[in-house]
Tab-separated table of C-alpha atoms and ligand atoms in Angstrom:
chain	number	residue	atom	x	y	z
A	1	UNK	CA	3.872	10.033	28.201
A	2	UNK	CA	4.776	11.688	24.856
A	3	UNK	CA	1.862	12.708	22.633
A	4	UNK	CA	1.423	13.598	18.982
A	5	UNK	CA	-1.107	16.145	17.738
A	6	UNK	CA	-2.921	14.839	14.684
A	7	UNK	CA	-3.456	17.691	12.190
A	8	UNK	CA	-6.198	17.940	9.557
A	9	UNK	CA	-4.172	18.602	6.377
A	10	UNK	CA	-7.077	20.431	4.683
A	11	UNK	CA	-7.517	22.957	7.511
A	12	UNK	CA	-4.211	22.781	9.434
A	13	UNK	CA	-6.338	22.484	12.606
A	14	UNK	CA	-5.616	19.937	15.373
A	15	UNK	CA	-7.883	16.880	15.327
A	16	UNK	CA	-6.787	14.945	18.410
A	17	UNK	CA	-3.875	14.231	20.740
A	18	UNK	CA	-2.591	10.669	20.494
A	19	UNK	CA	-0.404	9.057	23.147
A	20	UNK	CA	2.804	7.625	21.692
A	21	UNK	CA	3.752	4.077	22.614
A	22	UNK	CA	7.028	3.744	24.538
A	23	UNK	CA	9.613	0.992	23.999
A	24	UNK	CA	8.531	-0.653	27.286
A	25	UNK	CA	4.922	-0.708	26.090
A	26	UNK	CA	5.995	-2.204	22.765
A	27	UNK	CA	7.728	-5.007	24.634
A	28	UNK	CA	4.591	-5.611	26.730
A	29	UNK	CA	2.452	-5.717	23.606
A	30	UNK	CA	4.816	-8.216	21.970
A	31	UNK	CA	4.607	-10.454	25.054
A	32	UNK	CA	0.785	-10.282	24.894
A	33	UNK	CA	0.966	-11.194	21.199
A	34	UNK	CA	3.265	-14.167	21.942
A	35	UNK	CA	0.828	-15.494	24.586
A	36	UNK	CA	-2.208	-14.861	22.392
A	37	UNK	CA	-0.630	-16.671	19.468
A	38	UNK	CA	-0.245	-19.904	21.464
A	39	UNK	CA	-4.008	-19.948	21.854
A	40	UNK	CA	-5.011	-18.391	18.513
A	41	UNK	CA	-3.226	-20.996	16.404
A	42	UNK	CA	-5.259	-23.679	18.218
A	43	UNK	CA	-8.652	-22.040	17.582
A	44	UNK	CA	-10.547	-24.250	15.162
A	45	UNK	CA	-10.316	-22.993	11.556
A	46	UNK	CA	-14.085	-22.541	11.275
A	47	UNK	CA	-14.098	-20.428	14.457
A	48	UNK	CA	-11.224	-18.263	13.218
A	49	UNK	CA	-13.179	-17.821	9.998
A	50	UNK	CA	-16.331	-16.840	11.883
A	51	UNK	CA	-14.469	-14.239	13.949
A	52	UNK	CA	-12.935	-12.707	10.818
A	53	UNK	CA	-16.374	-12.485	9.212
A	54	UNK	CA	-17.769	-10.801	12.321
A	55	UNK	CA	-14.845	-8.358	12.250
A	56	UNK	CA	-15.641	-7.601	8.585
A	57	UNK	CA	-19.300	-7.014	9.432
A	58	UNK	CA	-18.393	-4.536	12.180
A	59	UNK	CA	-16.082	-2.656	9.811
A	60	UNK	CA	-18.944	-2.572	7.312
A	61	UNK	CA	-21.247	-1.064	9.929
A	62	UNK	CA	-18.612	1.625	10.620
A	63	UNK	CA	-17.679	2.582	7.033
A	64	UNK	CA	-19.064	6.109	7.403
A	65	UNK	CA	-17.330	6.661	10.743
A	66	UNK	CA	-13.999	5.339	9.447
A	67	UNK	CA	-14.276	7.399	6.245
A	68	UNK	CA	-14.940	10.580	8.241
A	69	UNK	CA	-11.948	9.848	10.479
A	70	UNK	CA	-9.682	9.307	7.450
A	71	UNK	CA	-10.904	12.462	5.766
A	72	UNK	CA	-10.110	14.478	8.907
A	73	UNK	CA	-6.748	12.760	9.530
A	74	UNK	CA	-5.380	12.275	6.010
A	75	UNK	CA	-7.344	14.727	3.846
A	76	UNK	CA	-8.623	11.940	1.600
A	77	UNK	CA	-11.759	12.860	-0.380
A	78	UNK	CA	-14.655	11.280	1.448
A	79	UNK	CA	-15.648	9.137	-1.546
A	80	UNK	CA	-12.155	7.642	-1.639
A	81	UNK	CA	-12.108	7.185	2.136
A	82	UNK	CA	-15.391	5.236	1.967
A	83	UNK	CA	-13.834	2.971	-0.653
A	84	UNK	CA	-10.771	2.475	1.588
A	85	UNK	CA	-12.887	1.486	4.609
A	86	UNK	CA	-14.854	-0.839	2.324
A	87	UNK	CA	-11.590	-2.404	1.241
A	88	UNK	CA	-10.780	-3.301	4.875
A	89	UNK	CA	-14.145	-5.075	5.076
A	90	UNK	CA	-13.619	-6.858	1.755
A	91	UNK	CA	-10.080	-7.988	2.571
A	92	UNK	CA	-11.218	-9.354	5.948
A	93	UNK	CA	-14.103	-11.167	4.277
A	94	UNK	CA	-11.847	-12.575	1.537
A	95	UNK	CA	-9.316	-13.973	4.045
A	96	UNK	CA	-12.046	-15.279	6.346
A	97	UNK	CA	-12.246	-18.100	3.798
A	98	UNK	CA	-8.561	-18.941	4.265
A	99	UNK	CA	-8.364	-20.741	7.643
A	100	UNK	CA	-10.538	-23.590	6.367
A	101	UNK	CA	-8.489	-23.940	3.173
A	102	UNK	CA	-4.899	-23.964	4.448
A	103	UNK	CA	-4.120	-27.419	3.162
A	104	UNK	CA	-0.706	-29.034	3.047
A	105	UNK	CA	0.561	-31.726	0.650
A	106	UNK	CA	0.982	-35.438	0.731
A	107	UNK	CA	4.202	-36.337	-1.085
A	108	UNK	CA	4.978	-39.853	-2.350
A	109	UNK	CA	8.053	-41.252	-0.554
A	110	UNK	CA	9.349	-44.788	0.090
A	111	UNK	CA	8.848	-46.383	3.516
A	112	UNK	CA	6.130	-44.159	4.873
A	113	UNK	CA	3.750	-41.265	4.577
A	114	UNK	CA	5.011	-37.726	4.029
A	115	UNK	CA	2.828	-34.696	4.704
A	116	UNK	CA	3.404	-30.956	4.954
A	117	UNK	CA	1.771	-28.486	7.301
A	118	UNK	CA	1.593	-24.717	6.937
A	119	UNK	CA	2.501	-23.508	10.420
A	120	UNK	CA	1.901	-19.863	11.419
A	121	UNK	CA	5.207	-17.997	11.758
A	122	UNK	CA	4.149	-16.403	15.069
A	123	UNK	CA	4.033	-12.706	15.950
A	124	UNK	CA	3.983	-10.358	12.960
A	125	UNK	CA	5.094	-6.711	13.135
A	126	UNK	CA	3.152	-4.631	10.603
A	127	UNK	CA	4.566	-1.177	9.780
A	128	UNK	CA	2.197	1.026	7.774
A	129	UNK	CA	2.817	4.334	5.923
A	130	UNK	CA	0.592	7.425	5.970
A	131	UNK	CA	-0.637	7.391	2.395
A	132	UNK	CA	-3.269	4.616	2.604
A	133	UNK	CA	-3.620	3.937	6.339
A	134	UNK	CA	-6.633	1.611	6.102
A	135	UNK	CA	-6.066	-0.578	3.016
A	136	UNK	CA	-2.380	-1.221	3.703
A	137	UNK	CA	-3.165	-2.156	7.311
A	138	UNK	CA	-5.722	-4.704	6.127
A	139	UNK	CA	-3.476	-6.253	3.438
A	140	UNK	CA	-1.037	-7.387	6.134
A	141	UNK	CA	-3.369	-7.896	9.075
A	142	UNK	CA	-6.154	-10.013	7.555
A	143	UNK	CA	-4.109	-12.844	5.970
A	144	UNK	CA	-1.732	-12.934	8.960
A	145	UNK	CA	-4.568	-13.430	11.447
A	146	UNK	CA	-6.273	-15.908	9.134
A	147	UNK	CA	-3.022	-17.928	9.030
A	148	UNK	CA	-2.939	-18.198	12.844
A	149	UNK	CA	-0.450	-15.398	13.521
A	150	UNK	CA	-0.937	-12.487	15.889
A	151	UNK	CA	-0.256	-8.955	14.698
A	152	UNK	CA	1.291	-5.899	16.323
A	153	UNK	CA	0.656	-2.983	13.959
A	154	UNK	CA	2.319	0.422	13.893
A	155	UNK	CA	0.469	3.057	11.882
A	156	UNK	CA	2.405	6.103	10.647
A	157	UNK	CA	2.772	8.771	13.314
A	158	UNK	CA	0.859	11.223	11.124
A	159	UNK	CA	-2.146	8.950	10.484
A	160	UNK	CA	-2.984	6.680	13.435
A	161	UNK	CA	-6.719	7.312	13.886
A	162	UNK	CA	-8.383	4.750	11.608
A	163	UNK	CA	-5.965	1.991	12.589
A	164	UNK	CA	-6.702	2.636	16.283
A	165	UNK	CA	-10.446	2.436	15.622
A	166	UNK	CA	-10.057	-0.779	13.599
A	167	UNK	CA	-8.108	-2.230	16.539
A	168	UNK	CA	-11.113	-1.515	18.781
A	169	UNK	CA	-13.474	-3.121	16.276
A	170	UNK	CA	-11.365	-6.304	16.314
A	171	UNK	CA	-11.947	-6.627	20.062
A	172	UNK	CA	-15.652	-5.778	19.674
A	173	UNK	CA	-15.888	-8.573	17.090
A	174	UNK	CA	-14.599	-11.055	19.658
A	175	UNK	CA	-11.004	-11.522	18.534
A	176	UNK	CA	-9.110	-12.541	21.666
A	177	UNK	CA	-7.010	-9.843	23.314
A	178	UNK	CA	-3.507	-9.758	21.864
A	179	UNK	CA	-4.441	-11.162	18.437
A	180	UNK	CA	-4.452	-7.710	16.814
A	181	UNK	CA	-2.900	-4.713	18.585
A	182	UNK	CA	-2.325	-1.200	17.247
A	183	UNK	CA	0.549	0.829	18.698
A	184	UNK	CA	0.652	4.478	17.595
A	185	UNK	CA	4.056	6.102	17.737
A	186	UNK	CA	7.229	6.938	15.910
A	187	UNK	CA	8.959	4.704	13.400
A	188	UNK	CA	12.279	5.250	15.104
A	189	UNK	CA	10.802	3.985	18.423
A	190	UNK	CA	7.915	1.566	17.854
A	191	UNK	CA	8.849	0.437	14.334
A	192	UNK	CA	12.479	-0.079	15.201
A	193	UNK	CA	11.622	-2.100	18.322
A	194	UNK	CA	9.373	-4.415	16.294
A	195	UNK	CA	12.260	-4.999	13.896
A	196	UNK	CA	14.749	-5.641	16.716
A	197	UNK	CA	12.648	-7.783	19.039
A	198	UNK	CA	13.559	-11.486	18.809
A	199	UNK	CA	9.985	-12.643	19.556
A	200	UNK	CA	8.684	-10.912	16.413
A	201	UNK	CA	9.082	-13.503	13.676
A	202	UNK	CA	8.049	-11.513	10.628
A	203	UNK	CA	7.935	-7.874	9.534
A	204	UNK	CA	5.586	-6.545	6.885
A	205	UNK	CA	6.768	-3.082	5.937
A	206	UNK	CA	5.263	-0.636	3.476
A	207	UNK	CA	7.037	2.662	3.009
A	208	UNK	CA	10.028	4.276	1.401
A	209	UNK	CA	12.843	2.278	-0.189
A	210	UNK	CA	15.268	4.175	2.063
A	211	UNK	CA	13.675	2.985	5.342
A	212	UNK	CA	12.914	-0.416	3.795
A	213	UNK	CA	16.598	-1.118	3.222
A	214	UNK	CA	17.356	-0.309	6.904
A	215	UNK	CA	14.571	-2.639	7.972
A	216	UNK	CA	15.885	-5.406	5.746
A	217	UNK	CA	19.308	-5.067	7.398
A	218	UNK	CA	17.674	-5.043	10.849
A	219	UNK	CA	15.674	-8.196	10.114
A	220	UNK	CA	18.857	-10.031	9.111
A	221	UNK	CA	20.067	-10.018	12.744
A	222	UNK	CA	17.292	-12.362	13.873
A	223	UNK	CA	16.592	-13.915	10.449
A	224	UNK	CA	13.085	-12.483	10.443
A	225	UNK	CA	10.815	-13.196	7.523
A	226	UNK	CA	10.131	-9.982	5.626
A	227	UNK	CA	7.716	-8.544	3.122
A	228	UNK	CA	8.616	-5.132	1.687
A	229	UNK	CA	6.326	-2.864	-0.319
A	230	UNK	CA	8.424	0.157	-1.312
A	231	UNK	CA	8.505	3.073	-3.707
A	232	UNK	CA	7.633	3.365	-7.367
A	233	UNK	CA	8.158	5.500	-10.460
A	234	UNK	CA	5.737	3.798	-12.781
A	235	UNK	CA	5.222	4.418	-16.475
A	236	UNK	CA	1.962	5.011	-18.302
A	237	UNK	CA	2.852	4.003	-21.883
A	238	UNK	CA	0.584	5.384	-24.603
A	239	UNK	CA	1.006	4.017	-28.141
A	240	UNK	CA	-0.203	5.855	-31.251
A	241	UNK	CA	-2.816	3.147	-31.901
A	242	UNK	CA	-4.453	3.635	-28.463
A	243	UNK	CA	-7.835	5.194	-27.766
A	244	UNK	CA	-6.204	8.586	-27.178
A	245	UNK	CA	-9.363	10.182	-25.784
A	246	UNK	CA	-9.629	7.553	-23.078
A	247	UNK	CA	-5.881	7.413	-22.413
A	248	UNK	CA	-5.700	11.194	-21.924
A	249	UNK	CA	-8.930	11.438	-19.925
A	250	UNK	CA	-7.783	8.803	-17.436
A	251	UNK	CA	-4.070	9.692	-17.196
A	252	UNK	CA	-4.584	12.445	-14.560
A	253	UNK	CA	-6.380	10.036	-12.212
A	254	UNK	CA	-3.583	7.476	-12.600
A	255	UNK	CA	-1.189	9.918	-10.944
A	256	UNK	CA	-3.216	12.589	-9.115
A	257	UNK	CA	-5.363	10.097	-7.215
A	258	UNK	CA	-4.657	10.572	-3.473
A	259	UNK	CA	-2.823	13.761	-4.533
A	260	UNK	CA	-0.110	11.578	-6.089
A	261	UNK	CA	0.721	10.034	-2.705
A	262	UNK	CA	0.380	6.596	-4.202
A	263	UNK	CA	3.166	4.070	-4.651
A	264	UNK	CA	1.444	2.962	-7.880
A	265	UNK	CA	1.181	6.503	-9.304
A	266	UNK	CA	1.917	6.471	-13.043
A	267	UNK	CA	4.175	9.496	-12.646
A	268	UNK	CA	5.977	9.101	-15.978
A	269	UNK	CA	3.707	9.331	-19.000
A	270	UNK	CA	5.520	7.950	-22.069
A	271	UNK	CA	3.815	8.823	-25.378
A	272	UNK	CA	4.661	7.620	-28.887
A	273	UNK	CA	6.261	10.678	-30.501
A	274	UNK	CA	3.956	10.696	-33.540
A	275	UNK	CA	0.897	11.476	-31.332
A	276	UNK	CA	2.553	13.593	-28.618
A	277	UNK	CA	0.861	16.867	-29.667
A	278	UNK	CA	-2.559	15.212	-30.005
A	279	UNK	CA	-2.155	13.615	-26.585
A	280	UNK	CA	-1.079	16.865	-24.891
A	281	UNK	CA	-4.050	18.707	-26.415
A	282	UNK	CA	-6.377	16.174	-24.769
A	283	UNK	CA	-4.418	15.937	-21.493
A	284	UNK	CA	-4.625	19.650	-20.653
A	285	UNK	CA	-8.444	19.873	-20.286
A	286	UNK	CA	-8.447	16.530	-18.443
A	287	UNK	CA	-5.997	17.923	-15.861
A	288	UNK	CA	-8.004	21.134	-15.511
A	289	UNK	CA	-11.148	19.063	-14.846
A	290	UNK	CA	-9.692	17.380	-11.729
A	291	UNK	CA	-11.766	18.667	-8.792
A	292	UNK	CA	-9.353	19.774	-6.061
A	293	UNK	CA	-10.926	20.993	-2.838
A	294	UNK	CA	-12.616	20.297	0.486
A	295	UNK	CA	-12.190	16.543	1.074
A	296	UNK	CA	-15.504	16.308	2.917
A	297	UNK	CA	-17.332	17.461	-0.251
A	298	UNK	CA	-18.640	14.396	-2.136
A	299	UNK	CA	-17.625	15.905	-5.515
A	300	UNK	CA	-13.955	16.367	-4.569
A	301	UNK	CA	-11.469	14.203	-6.458
A	302	UNK	CA	-8.192	15.426	-4.978
A	303	UNK	CA	-7.424	16.705	-1.488
A	304	UNK	CA	-4.341	18.256	0.107
A	305	UNK	CA	-0.932	16.699	0.737
A	306	UNK	CA	-0.335	15.118	4.135
A	307	UNK	CA	1.850	17.841	5.703
A	308	UNK	CA	3.632	21.145	5.149
A	309	UNK	CA	6.988	19.327	5.104
A	310	UNK	CA	5.787	16.944	2.397
A	311	UNK	CA	4.412	19.836	0.332
A	312	UNK	CA	7.822	21.546	0.488
A	313	UNK	CA	9.426	18.264	-0.658
A	314	UNK	CA	7.028	17.944	-3.603
A	315	UNK	CA	7.502	21.612	-4.544
A	316	UNK	CA	11.282	21.115	-4.676
A	317	UNK	CA	10.770	19.055	-7.869
A	318	UNK	CA	9.185	22.078	-9.579
A	319	UNK	CA	11.666	24.931	-9.051
A	320	UNK	CA	11.279	28.340	-10.708
A	321	UNK	CA	11.811	27.901	-14.423
A	322	UNK	CA	10.669	24.255	-14.419
A	323	UNK	CA	8.991	23.259	-17.714
A	324	UNK	CA	5.377	23.407	-16.478
A	325	UNK	CA	3.122	22.388	-19.383
A	326	UNK	CA	-0.159	22.273	-17.413
A	327	UNK	CA	-1.025	23.359	-13.896
A	328	UNK	CA	-4.372	22.874	-12.190
A	329	UNK	CA	-5.841	24.968	-9.428
A	330	UNK	CA	-6.096	24.639	-5.631
A	331	UNK	CA	-8.242	26.307	-2.966
A	332	UNK	CA	-6.927	29.484	-1.339
A	333	UNK	CA	-6.266	29.669	2.398
A	334	UNK	CA	-5.287	27.030	4.949
A	335	UNK	CA	-4.364	23.480	3.939
A	336	UNK	CA	-1.337	21.738	2.463
A	337	UNK	CA	-2.466	22.134	-1.154
A	338	UNK	CA	-0.405	21.509	-4.259
A	339	UNK	CA	-1.875	21.812	-7.770
A	340	UNK	CA	-1.920	18.972	-10.312
A	341	UNK	CA	1.180	19.707	-12.382
A	342	UNK	CA	2.395	18.354	-15.735
A	343	UNK	CA	6.062	18.826	-16.650
A	344	UNK	CA	7.178	18.560	-20.290
A	345	UNK	CA	9.676	18.310	-21.817
A	346	UNK	CA	11.986	17.058	-19.046
A	347	UNK	CA	15.635	15.974	-19.437
A	348	UNK	CA	16.223	12.262	-18.716
A	349	UNK	CA	18.449	13.134	-15.747
A	350	UNK	CA	15.975	15.538	-14.152
A	351	UNK	CA	15.048	14.483	-10.572
A	352	UNK	CA	11.384	14.986	-11.490
A	353	UNK	CA	11.827	12.226	-14.105
A	354	UNK	CA	14.029	9.851	-12.099
A	355	UNK	CA	12.858	10.139	-8.444
A	356	UNK	CA	9.611	9.204	-6.726
A	357	UNK	CA	7.918	12.551	-5.993
A	358	UNK	CA	4.884	11.177	-4.133
A	359	UNK	CA	2.841	14.234	-5.079
A	360	UNK	CA	0.635	15.470	-7.949
A	361	UNK	CA	3.478	16.004	-10.431
A	362	UNK	CA	3.794	14.015	-13.665
A	363	UNK	CA	6.257	14.175	-16.541
A	364	UNK	CA	5.453	13.540	-20.222
A	365	UNK	CA	8.218	12.095	-22.437
A	366	UNK	CA	8.021	10.940	-26.072
A	367	UNK	CA	9.323	7.552	-27.250
A	368	UNK	CA	10.235	6.347	-30.739
A	369	UNK	CA	8.983	2.748	-30.913
A	370	UNK	CA	8.080	-0.334	-28.871
A	371	UNK	CA	11.676	-1.146	-27.908
A	372	UNK	CA	12.299	2.445	-26.836
A	373	UNK	CA	9.103	2.459	-24.758
A	374	UNK	CA	10.187	-0.673	-22.872
A	375	UNK	CA	13.727	0.657	-22.378
A	376	UNK	CA	12.452	3.962	-21.004
A	377	UNK	CA	9.889	2.274	-18.745
A	378	UNK	CA	12.649	0.046	-17.320
A	379	UNK	CA	15.172	2.853	-16.863
A	380	UNK	CA	14.506	3.144	-13.105
A	381	UNK	CA	15.505	1.221	-9.980
A	382	UNK	CA	11.803	0.786	-9.223
A	383	UNK	CA	9.302	-1.725	-10.661
A	384	UNK	CA	5.935	-1.576	-8.947
A	385	UNK	CA	3.170	-0.722	-11.375
A	386	UNK	CA	2.370	0.627	-14.836
A	387	UNK	CA	-0.123	0.918	-17.672
A	388	UNK	CA	-0.058	0.173	-21.398
A	389	UNK	CA	-2.469	1.809	-23.824
A	390	UNK	CA	-2.733	0.189	-27.260
A	391	UNK	CA	-5.339	-1.447	-29.484
A	392	UNK	CA	-2.837	-4.069	-30.673
A	393	UNK	CA	-3.232	-7.225	-28.535
A	394	UNK	CA	0.137	-8.672	-29.516
A	395	UNK	CA	1.906	-5.445	-28.626
A	396	UNK	CA	0.084	-5.269	-25.301
A	397	UNK	CA	1.347	-8.729	-24.423
A	398	UNK	CA	4.907	-8.114	-25.679
A	399	UNK	CA	5.232	-4.860	-23.753
A	400	UNK	CA	3.619	-6.320	-20.624
A	401	UNK	CA	6.215	-9.117	-20.686
A	402	UNK	CA	9.029	-6.633	-21.355
A	403	UNK	CA	8.336	-4.112	-18.594
A	404	UNK	CA	10.036	-5.108	-15.320
A	405	UNK	CA	7.271	-4.358	-12.890
A	406	UNK	CA	4.975	-6.309	-10.588
A	407	UNK	CA	1.540	-4.987	-11.588
A	408	UNK	CA	0.517	-3.885	-15.041
A	409	UNK	CA	-2.804	-2.960	-16.555
A	410	UNK	CA	-3.649	-2.746	-20.236
A	411	UNK	CA	-6.096	-0.031	-21.313
A	412	UNK	CA	-6.874	0.762	-17.674
A	413	UNK	CA	-5.051	1.937	-14.570
A	414	UNK	CA	-6.132	-0.771	-12.195
A	415	UNK	CA	-3.408	-1.731	-9.686
A	416	UNK	CA	-4.453	-3.212	-6.417
A	417	UNK	CA	-7.239	-5.749	-6.425
A	418	UNK	CA	-7.363	-7.890	-3.319
A	419	UNK	CA	-8.070	-11.008	-5.395
A	420	UNK	CA	-4.682	-10.809	-7.141
A	421	UNK	CA	-1.053	-10.729	-5.973
A	422	UNK	CA	0.476	-7.311	-5.458
A	423	UNK	CA	4.123	-6.312	-5.026
A	424	UNK	CA	7.228	-4.961	-6.651
A	425	UNK	CA	10.152	-5.943	-8.857
A	426	UNK	CA	13.651	-4.542	-8.281
A	427	UNK	CA	13.832	-1.919	-5.482
A	428	UNK	CA	10.039	-1.663	-5.219
A	429	UNK	CA	9.838	-4.577	-2.854
A	430	UNK	CA	10.174	-8.155	-1.798
A	431	UNK	CA	7.406	-10.752	-1.665
A	432	UNK	CA	3.753	-10.364	-2.539
A	433	UNK	CA	0.633	-9.340	-0.658
A	434	UNK	CA	-3.012	-10.103	-1.412
A	435	UNK	CA	-4.385	-12.711	-3.804
A	436	UNK	CA	-5.137	-16.357	-3.088
A	437	UNK	CA	-1.636	-17.164	-1.752
A	438	UNK	CA	-1.165	-14.293	0.725
A	439	UNK	CA	-1.414	-16.541	3.795
A	440	UNK	CA	1.715	-18.415	2.600
A	441	UNK	CA	3.729	-15.317	3.534
A	442	UNK	CA	2.676	-15.876	7.165
A	443	UNK	CA	3.461	-19.578	7.408
A	444	UNK	CA	6.515	-21.822	7.375
A	445	UNK	CA	6.261	-25.228	5.760
A	446	UNK	CA	6.749	-28.156	8.131
A	447	UNK	CA	7.490	-31.552	6.601
A	448	UNK	CA	6.558	-34.685	8.588
A	449	UNK	CA	7.560	-38.223	7.599
A	450	UNK	CA	5.714	-41.113	9.264
A	451	UNK	CA	7.368	-44.505	8.865
A	452	UNK	CA	5.040	-47.331	7.897
A	453	UNK	CA	7.577	-50.104	8.241
B	501	LIG	P1	8.491	5.881	5.443
B	501	LIG	O1	9.066	7.158	5.920
B	501	LIG	O2	9.414	4.849	4.944
B	501	LIG	O3	7.599	5.334	6.659
B	501	LIG	C1	6.828	4.161	6.545
B	501	LIG	C2	6.571	3.590	7.932
B	501	LIG	O4	7.823	3.192	8.507
B	501	LIG	C3	5.972	4.600	8.911
B	501	LIG	O5	5.077	3.948	9.775
B	501	LIG	C4	7.200	5.081	9.672
B	501	LIG	O6	6.863	5.593	10.933
B	501	LIG	C5	7.989	3.792	9.786
B	501	LIG	N1	9.413	3.968	10.045
B	501	LIG	C6	10.195	5.046	9.800
B	501	LIG	N2	11.466	4.812	10.208
B	501	LIG	C7	11.499	3.569	10.727
B	501	LIG	C8	12.530	2.748	11.318
B	501	LIG	N3	13.772	3.180	11.425
B	501	LIG	N4	12.199	1.521	11.745
B	501	LIG	C9	10.940	1.045	11.612
B	501	LIG	N5	9.924	1.781	11.084
B	501	LIG	C10	10.197	3.020	10.629
B	501	LIG	O7	7.473	6.100	4.263
B	501	LIG	P2	6.292	7.146	4.168
B	501	LIG	O8	6.853	8.471	3.811
B	501	LIG	O9	5.418	7.053	5.359
B	501	LIG	O10	5.462	6.530	2.953
B	501	LIG	C11	5.765	6.841	1.657
B	501	LIG	C12	6.528	5.749	0.939
B	501	LIG	O11	5.824	4.513	1.040
B	501	LIG	C13	6.695	5.986	-0.532
B	501	LIG	O12	8.000	5.686	-0.934
B	501	LIG	C14	5.734	5.004	-1.174
B	501	LIG	O13	6.031	4.634	-2.483
B	501	LIG	C15	5.774	3.885	-0.245
B	501	LIG	N6	4.571	3.074	-0.363
B	501	LIG	C16	4.662	1.868	-0.968
B	501	LIG	C17	3.530	1.112	-1.123
B	501	LIG	C18	3.634	-0.216	-1.773
B	501	LIG	S1	2.362	-1.170	-1.583
B	501	LIG	N7	4.683	-0.609	-2.412
B	501	LIG	C19	2.304	1.559	-0.687
B	501	LIG	C20	2.252	2.796	-0.082
B	501	LIG	C21	3.411	3.555	0.086
B	501	LIG	P3	6.654	7.177	11.144
B	501	LIG	O14	5.879	7.671	9.996
B	501	LIG	O15	5.884	7.235	12.410
B	501	LIG	O16	8.007	7.737	11.244
């Protein structure tokens, strides 16, 4: 059986060998999920709710263990990893309320009674990237299970450990076998089989726009339902009337969080030209203050990148002679480190300005006025996230309506809150996750007419 050696990106040392799932094993898992779903959809809503709550409680009891695993596997600072494990608990708890609230409609029609049911779509294939292994797993898994689906999840090859542990906790919580399975392995093997298999009725994919487009084409063959969460190149728009101290102090965290490996990273800072120099003077010390180092140290704010290959990719956006305005520091020695880096000024056709870097590199570009800010923010095929800094309420609303993106925050950098819908415009995705309606993405509407005559 093929294996993959999980590497700690902060030390470059092996953590564990993980057996890779074969195509035959994927098929067996899908058959288990099909059988389990026949039973799971019949479990009384209150019992499904109770099992989800018990699952959440077990995750809560294991937050420290899960955080330590993520820190070793992904290099996430331990404080962030604790938050991520806590998010799995919170998302499970939030959707534990869903089974008892999945109401249909009663629609007035002549000659009878018309009602709708929300029927679970069936087996869901959940394909997860390496950047946030725990939260992204939970955003698909929890509402799908709550809706009466069963889930076969594929974590990224590089980061399988927390997903595998969460799969064990599901069984410990009493979820029937086959309701939630985790299959470590390669995208080209396990992921592709989930997309191809006719018994899988829906794919939830988070990852690159490049792979997402292949998956969309693959799903067309069996008319699979599909949710896509893809790349981003989001703008952080700072107007002259903003609280510049706060805007500059928070801007580094809006892009260097998770070492920039964040689909919502505000990797293009757009600043009103009249305050560009003032902003840059405040941004430099804020970047230098970012604590980069040992992820197991509670004070660390930024860890390493996920792999040597990814570091080389990130570095390619900052060739010799690149306009580096600010550069932070990184630890010496082993680890896939890359310093927080600010590029300015950058030409509008520079790859660092137009492409998703997925690393701790941000560009700063001036804009002339409100219309120019919106035009520049929208000048990208992506539309996932973004921030607007201004003290003018009307402007905040106008710009928020003008920017073509799925998730905006005004005078903050908040992006993903499990209470609210999350997803992308344009090539950043299809469909929405999270929020009160997330279970709808795992159901088909059935209409039933009952004649009274
Ligand atoms: P990808 O290379 O696209 O991989 C994502 C997942 O797809 C991995 O599990 C991968 O498996 C699997 N995969 C690869 N090829 C596949 C195929 N042919 N069929 C089925 N599955 C396949 O992305 P990544 O580099 O891991 O993640 C970074 C990207 O994800 C960035 O673009 C980022 O913006 C995006 N992202 C988006 C969001 C949201 S919410 N919009 C959130 C996080 C990340 P292997 O890794 O095992 O090959």
